[in-house]
PDB file of C-alpha atoms in Angstrom:
ATOM      1  CA  MET F   1      99.916 131.576   7.898  1.00  0.00           C
ATOM      2  CA  PRO F   2      98.361 134.686   9.479  1.00  0.00           C
ATOM      3  CA  GLN F   3      99.585 135.497  12.968  1.00  0.00           C
ATOM      4  CA  PRO F   4      97.137 135.687  15.882  1.00  0.00           C
ATOM      5  CA  THR F   5      96.051 139.214  16.747  1.00  0.00           C
ATOM      6  CA  TYR F   6      97.974 139.256  20.019  1.00  0.00           C
ATOM      7  CA  TYR F   7     101.265 139.015  18.092  1.00  0.00           C
ATOM      8  CA  LEU F   8     100.422 142.340  16.444  1.00  0.00           C
ATOM      9  CA  ILE F   9     100.141 144.158  19.770  1.00  0.00           C
ATOM     10  CA  LYS F  10     103.319 146.126  20.449  1.00  0.00           C
ATOM     11  CA  VAL F  11     102.930 145.661  24.198  1.00  0.00           C
ATOM     12  CA  LYS F  12     105.669 143.568  25.733  1.00  0.00           C
ATOM     13  CA  GLU F  13     104.411 143.519  29.307  1.00  0.00           C
ATOM     14  CA  ILE F  14     101.823 144.943  31.682  1.00  0.00           C
ATOM     15  CA  LYS F  15     102.954 145.735  35.214  1.00  0.00           C
ATOM     16  CA  ASP F  16     102.963 148.610  37.695  1.00  0.00           C
ATOM     17  CA  ASN F  17      99.738 149.822  36.047  1.00  0.00           C
ATOM     18  CA  VAL F  18     101.486 150.643  32.772  1.00  0.00           C
ATOM     19  CA  TYR F  19     101.949 149.183  29.320  1.00  0.00           C
ATOM     20  CA  ILE F  20     105.608 148.455  28.644  1.00  0.00           C
ATOM     21  CA  LEU F  21     106.198 148.587  24.900  1.00  0.00           C
ATOM     22  CA  GLU F  22     108.717 146.533  22.967  1.00  0.00           C
ATOM     23  CA  ASP F  23     111.161 149.463  22.804  1.00  0.00           C
ATOM     24  CA  GLY F  24     110.974 149.958  26.582  1.00  0.00           C
ATOM     25  CA  SER F  25     108.652 152.959  26.493  1.00  0.00           C
ATOM     26  CA  LEU F  26     105.858 153.262  29.055  1.00  0.00           C
ATOM     27  CA  ARG F  27     102.191 154.131  28.634  1.00  0.00           C
ATOM     28  CA  ALA F  28      99.693 154.893  31.394  1.00  0.00           C
ATOM     29  CA  VAL F  29      95.974 155.132  30.669  1.00  0.00           C
ATOM     30  CA  LEU F  30      93.367 157.326  32.353  1.00  0.00           C
ATOM     31  CA  ALA F  31      89.657 156.691  31.879  1.00  0.00           C
ATOM     32  CA  VAL F  32      87.936 160.076  31.627  1.00  0.00           C
ATOM     33  CA  PRO F  33      84.184 160.716  31.842  1.00  0.00           C
ATOM     34  CA  GLY F  34      82.518 162.367  28.876  1.00  0.00           C
ATOM     35  CA  ILE F  35      80.912 165.792  29.039  1.00  0.00           C
ATOM     36  CA  ASN F  36      78.210 167.385  26.901  1.00  0.00           C
ATOM     37  CA  LEU F  37      79.122 170.996  26.169  1.00  0.00           C
ATOM     38  CA  ASP F  38      75.700 171.597  24.635  1.00  0.00           C
ATOM     39  CA  LEU F  39      74.146 171.250  28.087  1.00  0.00           C
ATOM     40  CA  MET F  40      76.340 174.033  29.495  1.00  0.00           C
ATOM     41  CA  ASN F  41      75.588 177.714  29.388  1.00  0.00           C
ATOM     42  CA  GLU F  42      77.950 179.932  27.424  1.00  0.00           C
ATOM     43  CA  GLU F  43      79.921 181.044  30.479  1.00  0.00           C
ATOM     44  CA  ASP F  44      80.585 177.468  31.622  1.00  0.00           C
ATOM     45  CA  GLN F  45      81.496 176.445  28.068  1.00  0.00           C
ATOM     46  CA  ASN F  46      84.085 179.223  27.833  1.00  0.00           C
ATOM     47  CA  LEU F  47      85.501 178.324  31.254  1.00  0.00           C
ATOM     48  CA  PHE F  48      85.801 174.657  30.299  1.00  0.00           C
ATOM     49  CA  LEU F  49      87.447 175.422  26.954  1.00  0.00           C
ATOM     50  CA  ASN F  50      89.907 177.838  28.577  1.00  0.00           C
ATOM     51  CA  GLN F  51      90.853 175.175  31.127  1.00  0.00           C
ATOM     52  CA  PHE F  52      91.367 172.659  28.333  1.00  0.00           C
ATOM     53  CA  LYS F  53      93.526 175.164  26.468  1.00  0.00           C
ATOM     54  CA  ALA F  54      95.579 175.703  29.627  1.00  0.00           C
ATOM     55  CA  LEU F  55      96.087 171.936  29.873  1.00  0.00           C
ATOM     56  CA  LEU F  56      97.395 171.746  26.313  1.00  0.00           C
ATOM     57  CA  ASP F  57      99.560 174.862  26.668  1.00  0.00           C
ATOM     58  CA  GLY F  58     101.167 173.469  29.821  1.00  0.00           C
ATOM     59  CA  LEU F  59     102.215 170.171  28.277  1.00  0.00           C
ATOM     60  CA  ASP F  60     105.807 169.452  27.306  1.00  0.00           C
ATOM     61  CA  PHE F  61     104.975 165.897  26.237  1.00  0.00           C
ATOM     62  CA  PRO F  62     102.406 164.419  23.841  1.00  0.00           C
ATOM     63  CA  LEU F  63      99.023 163.042  24.865  1.00  0.00           C
ATOM     64  CA  GLN F  64      96.888 160.556  22.981  1.00  0.00           C
ATOM     65  CA  VAL F  65      93.098 160.584  23.288  1.00  0.00           C
ATOM     66  CA  PHE F  66      91.462 157.238  22.594  1.00  0.00           C
ATOM     67  CA  ILE F  67      87.687 157.188  22.039  1.00  0.00           C
ATOM     68  CA  TYR F  68      86.265 153.714  22.220  1.00  0.00           C
ATOM     69  CA  SER F  69      82.720 152.994  21.022  1.00  0.00           C
ATOM     70  CA  ARG F  70      80.950 149.673  21.148  1.00  0.00           C
ATOM     71  CA  TYR F  71      77.447 148.280  21.205  1.00  0.00           C
ATOM     72  CA  GLU F  72      76.435 147.466  24.754  1.00  0.00           C
ATOM     73  CA  ASN F  73      74.984 144.059  25.571  1.00  0.00           C
ATOM     74  CA  LEU F  74      72.224 144.480  28.158  1.00  0.00           C
ATOM     75  CA  ASP F  75      71.299 140.800  28.486  1.00  0.00           C
ATOM     76  CA  ASN F  76      72.811 140.549  31.968  1.00  0.00           C
ATOM     77  CA  TYR F  77      70.951 143.668  33.046  1.00  0.00           C
ATOM     78  CA  LEU F  78      67.682 142.164  31.830  1.00  0.00           C
ATOM     79  CA  LYS F  79      68.431 138.988  33.799  1.00  0.00           C
ATOM     80  CA  ILE F  80      68.910 141.067  36.940  1.00  0.00           C
ATOM     81  CA  ILE F  81      65.564 142.787  36.356  1.00  0.00           C
ATOM     82  CA  GLN F  82      63.917 139.408  35.748  1.00  0.00           C
ATOM     83  CA  ALA F  83      65.346 138.072  39.018  1.00  0.00           C
ATOM     84  CA  ARG F  84      64.018 141.144  40.814  1.00  0.00           C
ATOM     85  CA  LEU F  85      60.618 140.515  39.238  1.00  0.00           C
ATOM     86  CA  ASP F  86      60.610 136.876  40.358  1.00  0.00           C
ATOM     87  CA  GLU F  87      61.347 137.898  43.946  1.00  0.00           C
ATOM     88  CA  GLU F  88      58.791 140.718  44.141  1.00  0.00           C
ATOM     89  CA  GLU F  89      55.546 139.962  45.955  1.00  0.00           C
ATOM     90  CA  ASN F  90      53.882 143.369  45.851  1.00  0.00           C
ATOM     91  CA  PRO F  91      51.439 143.239  42.872  1.00  0.00           C
ATOM     92  CA  LEU F  92      51.782 146.956  42.109  1.00  0.00           C
ATOM     93  CA  ILE F  93      55.582 146.921  42.070  1.00  0.00           C
ATOM     94  CA  LYS F  94      55.522 143.646  40.124  1.00  0.00           C
ATOM     95  CA  PHE F  95      53.339 145.285  37.473  1.00  0.00           C
ATOM     96  CA  GLN F  96      55.701 148.284  37.257  1.00  0.00           C
ATOM     97  CA  ILE F  97      58.723 146.012  36.808  1.00  0.00           C
ATOM     98  CA  GLU F  98      56.904 144.046  34.094  1.00  0.00           C
ATOM     99  CA  GLU F  99      56.054 147.266  32.256  1.00  0.00           C
ATOM    100  CA  TYR F 100      59.645 148.449  32.559  1.00  0.00           C
ATOM    101  CA  MET F 101      60.964 145.159  31.170  1.00  0.00           C
ATOM    102  CA  LYS F 102      58.495 145.304  28.304  1.00  0.00           C
ATOM    103  CA  PHE F 103      59.596 148.848  27.507  1.00  0.00           C
ATOM    104  CA  LEU F 104      63.279 147.807  27.535  1.00  0.00           C
ATOM    105  CA  GLU F 105      62.698 144.756  25.359  1.00  0.00           C
ATOM    106  CA  ASP F 106      60.668 146.760  22.833  1.00  0.00           C
ATOM    107  CA  TYR F 107      63.289 149.498  22.768  1.00  0.00           C
ATOM    108  CA  LEU F 108      66.228 147.105  22.386  1.00  0.00           C
ATOM    109  CA  ALA F 109      64.420 145.264  19.593  1.00  0.00           C
ATOM    110  CA  ASN F 110      64.567 148.441  17.502  1.00  0.00           C
ATOM    111  CA  HIS F 111      67.625 150.257  18.831  1.00  0.00           C
ATOM    112  CA  LYS F 112      71.242 149.432  19.551  1.00  0.00           C
ATOM    113  CA  VAL F 113      72.670 150.934  22.715  1.00  0.00           C
ATOM    114  CA  MET F 114      76.078 152.458  22.071  1.00  0.00           C
ATOM    115  CA  LYS F 115      78.573 152.889  24.867  1.00  0.00           C
ATOM    116  CA  LYS F 116      81.315 155.464  24.358  1.00  0.00           C
ATOM    117  CA  MET F 117      84.411 155.550  26.559  1.00  0.00           C
ATOM    118  CA  PHE F 118      87.196 158.114  26.643  1.00  0.00           C
ATOM    119  CA  PHE F 119      90.811 157.421  27.558  1.00  0.00           C
ATOM    120  CA  VAL F 120      93.864 159.667  27.844  1.00  0.00           C
ATOM    121  CA  ILE F 121      97.141 157.864  27.186  1.00  0.00           C
ATOM    122  CA  ILE F 122     100.205 159.373  28.862  1.00  0.00           C
ATOM    123  CA  PRO F 123     103.602 158.342  27.482  1.00  0.00           C
ATOM    124  CA  TYR F 124     107.150 158.213  28.690  1.00  0.00           C
ATOM    125  CA  ASP F 125     109.537 157.166  25.951  1.00  0.00           C
ATOM    126  CA  SER F 126     112.770 155.304  26.496  1.00  0.00           C
ATOM    127  CA  ALA F 127     116.063 156.335  24.932  1.00  0.00           C
ATOM    128  CA  SER F 128     115.592 153.640  22.283  1.00  0.00           C
ATOM    129  CA  ALA F 129     112.077 154.767  21.303  1.00  0.00           C
ATOM    130  CA  GLY F 130     111.750 155.280  17.580  1.00  0.00           C
ATOM    131  CA  ALA F 131     114.675 153.055  16.720  1.00  0.00           C
ATOM    132  CA  PRO F 132     114.041 150.057  14.474  1.00  0.00           C
ATOM    133  CA  LEU F 133     112.893 147.162  16.642  1.00  0.00           C
ATOM    134  CA  PRO F 134     115.984 144.920  16.189  1.00  0.00           C
ATOM    135  CA  LEU F 135     118.226 147.863  17.103  1.00  0.00           C
ATOM    136  CA  ALA F 136     116.003 148.960  19.974  1.00  0.00           C
ATOM    137  CA  LYS F 137     116.276 145.517  21.546  1.00  0.00           C
ATOM    138  CA  LYS F 138     120.092 145.676  21.377  1.00  0.00           C
ATOM    139  CA  LEU F 139     120.453 149.181  22.845  1.00  0.00           C
ATOM    140  CA  PRO F 140     121.659 149.255  26.463  1.00  0.00           C
ATOM    141  CA  GLU F 141     119.267 150.569  29.092  1.00  0.00           C
ATOM    142  CA  THR F 142     120.276 154.214  29.451  1.00  0.00           C
ATOM    143  CA  GLN F 143     117.586 155.024  31.970  1.00  0.00           C
ATOM    144  CA  ASP F 144     116.606 153.149  35.093  1.00  0.00           C
ATOM    145  CA  TYR F 145     113.113 151.670  34.956  1.00  0.00           C
ATOM    146  CA  GLN F 146     112.170 153.106  38.341  1.00  0.00           C
ATOM    147  CA  GLU F 147     113.291 156.554  37.220  1.00  0.00           C
ATOM    148  CA  MET F 148     111.130 156.237  34.114  1.00  0.00           C
ATOM    149  CA  LEU F 149     108.185 155.229  36.304  1.00  0.00           C
ATOM    150  CA  PHE F 150     108.790 158.255  38.534  1.00  0.00           C
ATOM    151  CA  GLN F 151     108.855 160.623  35.558  1.00  0.00           C
ATOM    152  CA  LEU F 152     105.697 159.029  34.173  1.00  0.00           C
ATOM    153  CA  GLU F 153     103.934 159.382  37.541  1.00  0.00           C
ATOM    154  CA  THR F 154     104.824 163.088  37.558  1.00  0.00           C
ATOM    155  CA  ARG F 155     103.103 163.489  34.202  1.00  0.00           C
ATOM    156  CA  ILE F 156     100.102 161.461  35.358  1.00  0.00           C
ATOM    157  CA  ASN F 157      99.675 163.593  38.474  1.00  0.00           C
ATOM    158  CA  TYR F 158      99.824 166.799  36.440  1.00  0.00           C
ATOM    159  CA  VAL F 159      97.229 165.665  33.896  1.00  0.00           C
ATOM    160  CA  THR F 160      95.001 164.174  36.604  1.00  0.00           C
ATOM    161  CA  GLN F 161      94.971 167.420  38.587  1.00  0.00           C
ATOM    162  CA  ILE F 162      94.125 169.584  35.576  1.00  0.00           C
ATOM    163  CA  LEU F 163      91.350 167.237  34.438  1.00  0.00           C
ATOM    164  CA  ALA F 164      89.931 167.125  37.979  1.00  0.00           C
ATOM    165  CA  ASN F 165      89.882 170.933  38.053  1.00  0.00           C
ATOM    166  CA  MET F 166      87.783 170.764  34.874  1.00  0.00           C
ATOM    167  CA  GLY F 167      85.291 168.467  36.579  1.00  0.00           C
ATOM    168  CA  LEU F 168      86.588 165.424  34.681  1.00  0.00           C
ATOM    169  CA  VAL F 169      87.849 163.190  37.474  1.00  0.00           C
ATOM    170  CA  PRO F 170      89.937 160.505  35.725  1.00  0.00           C
ATOM    171  CA  ILE F 171      90.465 156.930  36.866  1.00  0.00           C
ATOM    172  CA  ARG F 172      93.891 155.319  36.413  1.00  0.00           C
ATOM    173  CA  LEU F 173      93.632 151.868  34.844  1.00  0.00           C
ATOM    174  CA  ASN F 174      95.315 149.104  36.826  1.00  0.00           C
ATOM    175  CA  ASP F 175      97.011 146.020  35.368  1.00  0.00           C
ATOM    176  CA  LEU F 176      93.800 144.016  34.994  1.00  0.00           C
ATOM    177  CA  GLU F 177      91.920 146.953  33.477  1.00  0.00           C
ATOM    178  CA  LEU F 178      94.754 147.551  31.009  1.00  0.00           C
ATOM    179  CA  LEU F 179      94.535 143.903  29.994  1.00  0.00           C
ATOM    180  CA  GLU F 180      90.754 144.160  29.652  1.00  0.00           C
ATOM    181  CA  LEU F 181      91.144 147.229  27.429  1.00  0.00           C
ATOM    182  CA  LEU F 182      93.418 145.283  25.087  1.00  0.00           C
ATOM    183  CA  PHE F 183      90.998 142.367  24.968  1.00  0.00           C
ATOM    184  CA  GLU F 184      87.983 144.526  24.229  1.00  0.00           C
ATOM    185  CA  SER F 185      89.849 146.630  21.652  1.00  0.00           C
ATOM    186  CA  TYR F 186      90.894 143.560  19.678  1.00  0.00           C
ATOM    187  CA  ASN F 187      87.698 141.587  20.311  1.00  0.00           C
ATOM    188  CA  PRO F 188      84.943 144.200  19.876  1.00  0.00           C
ATOM    189  CA  SER F 189      82.208 141.580  19.638  1.00  0.00           C
ATOM    190  CA  LEU F 190      83.050 140.135  23.063  1.00  0.00           C
ATOM    191  CA  ARG F 191      83.061 141.437  26.586  1.00  0.00           C
ATOM    192  CA  TYR F 192      86.126 140.520  28.655  1.00  0.00           C
ATOM    193  CA  GLY F 193      84.115 138.070  30.746  1.00  0.00           C
ATOM    194  CA  GLU F 194      82.795 136.340  27.611  1.00  0.00           C
ATOM    195  CA  ILE F 195      86.181 135.578  26.056  1.00  0.00           C
ATOM    196  CA  PRO F 196      87.167 131.901  26.341  1.00  0.00           C
ATOM    197  CA  LYS F 197      89.409 131.241  29.332  1.00  0.00           C
ATOM    198  CA  GLN F 198      92.146 129.635  27.244  1.00  0.00           C
ATOM    199  CA  ILE F 199      92.482 132.783  25.124  1.00  0.00           C
ATOM    200  CA  ILE F 200      92.763 134.956  28.222  1.00  0.00           C
ATOM    201  CA  GLU F 201      95.448 132.663  29.628  1.00  0.00           C
ATOM    202  CA  LYS F 202      97.340 132.651  26.323  1.00  0.00           C
ATOM    203  CA  LEU F 203      97.439 136.423  26.001  1.00  0.00           C
ATOM    204  CA  THR F 204      98.239 136.866  29.689  1.00  0.00           C
ATOM    205  CA  GLU F 205     101.144 134.443  29.285  1.00  0.00           C
ATOM    206  CA  PHE F 206     102.290 136.219  26.119  1.00  0.00           C
ATOM    207  CA  LEU F 207     102.269 139.656  27.756  1.00  0.00           C
ATOM    208  CA  GLY F 208     104.108 138.329  30.787  1.00  0.00           C
ATOM    209  CA  LYS F 209     107.096 137.068  28.844  1.00  0.00           C
TER     210      LYS F 209
END
C-alpha cells in the first residue's frame, strides 16, 4: 500500500524556526524577493553580479536555492473587490470598480497568473549527516543542539547581511511558515488555508513526534 506523502518528507521536526532532519541536521529558510536584471542599467547589473559573486566566494558551506512556482488563485481577491463594490455609493467610483472587475475577469478567463517565490536554504549538518538512516539514528549526539543552532544562526546572519546589501532583504521563515511551505510544496493544487483541517492536524502531529 502506498505511503502518504508526509511519510516521504525527511523532516523529523519543526521548531526554533528550523527544519530538523531525521539525521539531526538543521535547515533554515529565507524568503528572498526576486529581481529583474533586465530592468537595470549595465552599471547596476555589474554591481549586483559582483556582489553575488562575493557572496558565493565568501561561503564555506553550501547553499540551496529553491524556486517555487504555482498558479495563483485570485478568487478571494475578487471577493474583496466585490465587497468593496457593494459598499460603494459614489456612482463614478462604482462604475470604475465594475470596469476593473470586468477587466480582471476577462483577463483571468484567458490567462493563468503565475506566482514565483524564491527561497535560500541554509544548512548545518550534524556529525551523523550522510550516514545511512538506521546508523544515523544510533549515533550518539556529538554536538549540542544549542551549539548547532548558534552556528546556524551565524551562517544565517552572514547570508542575510550580504543579501540585504544587494537590495534583496530576506525574510526568515518561522515555524508556521516552514510548515506552510511543506504543505504547499506537496499539495500544489491547494493553498494552506484550503487544506482540510484533519490533514493539517495529522501532519503537524507527525512532525512533532
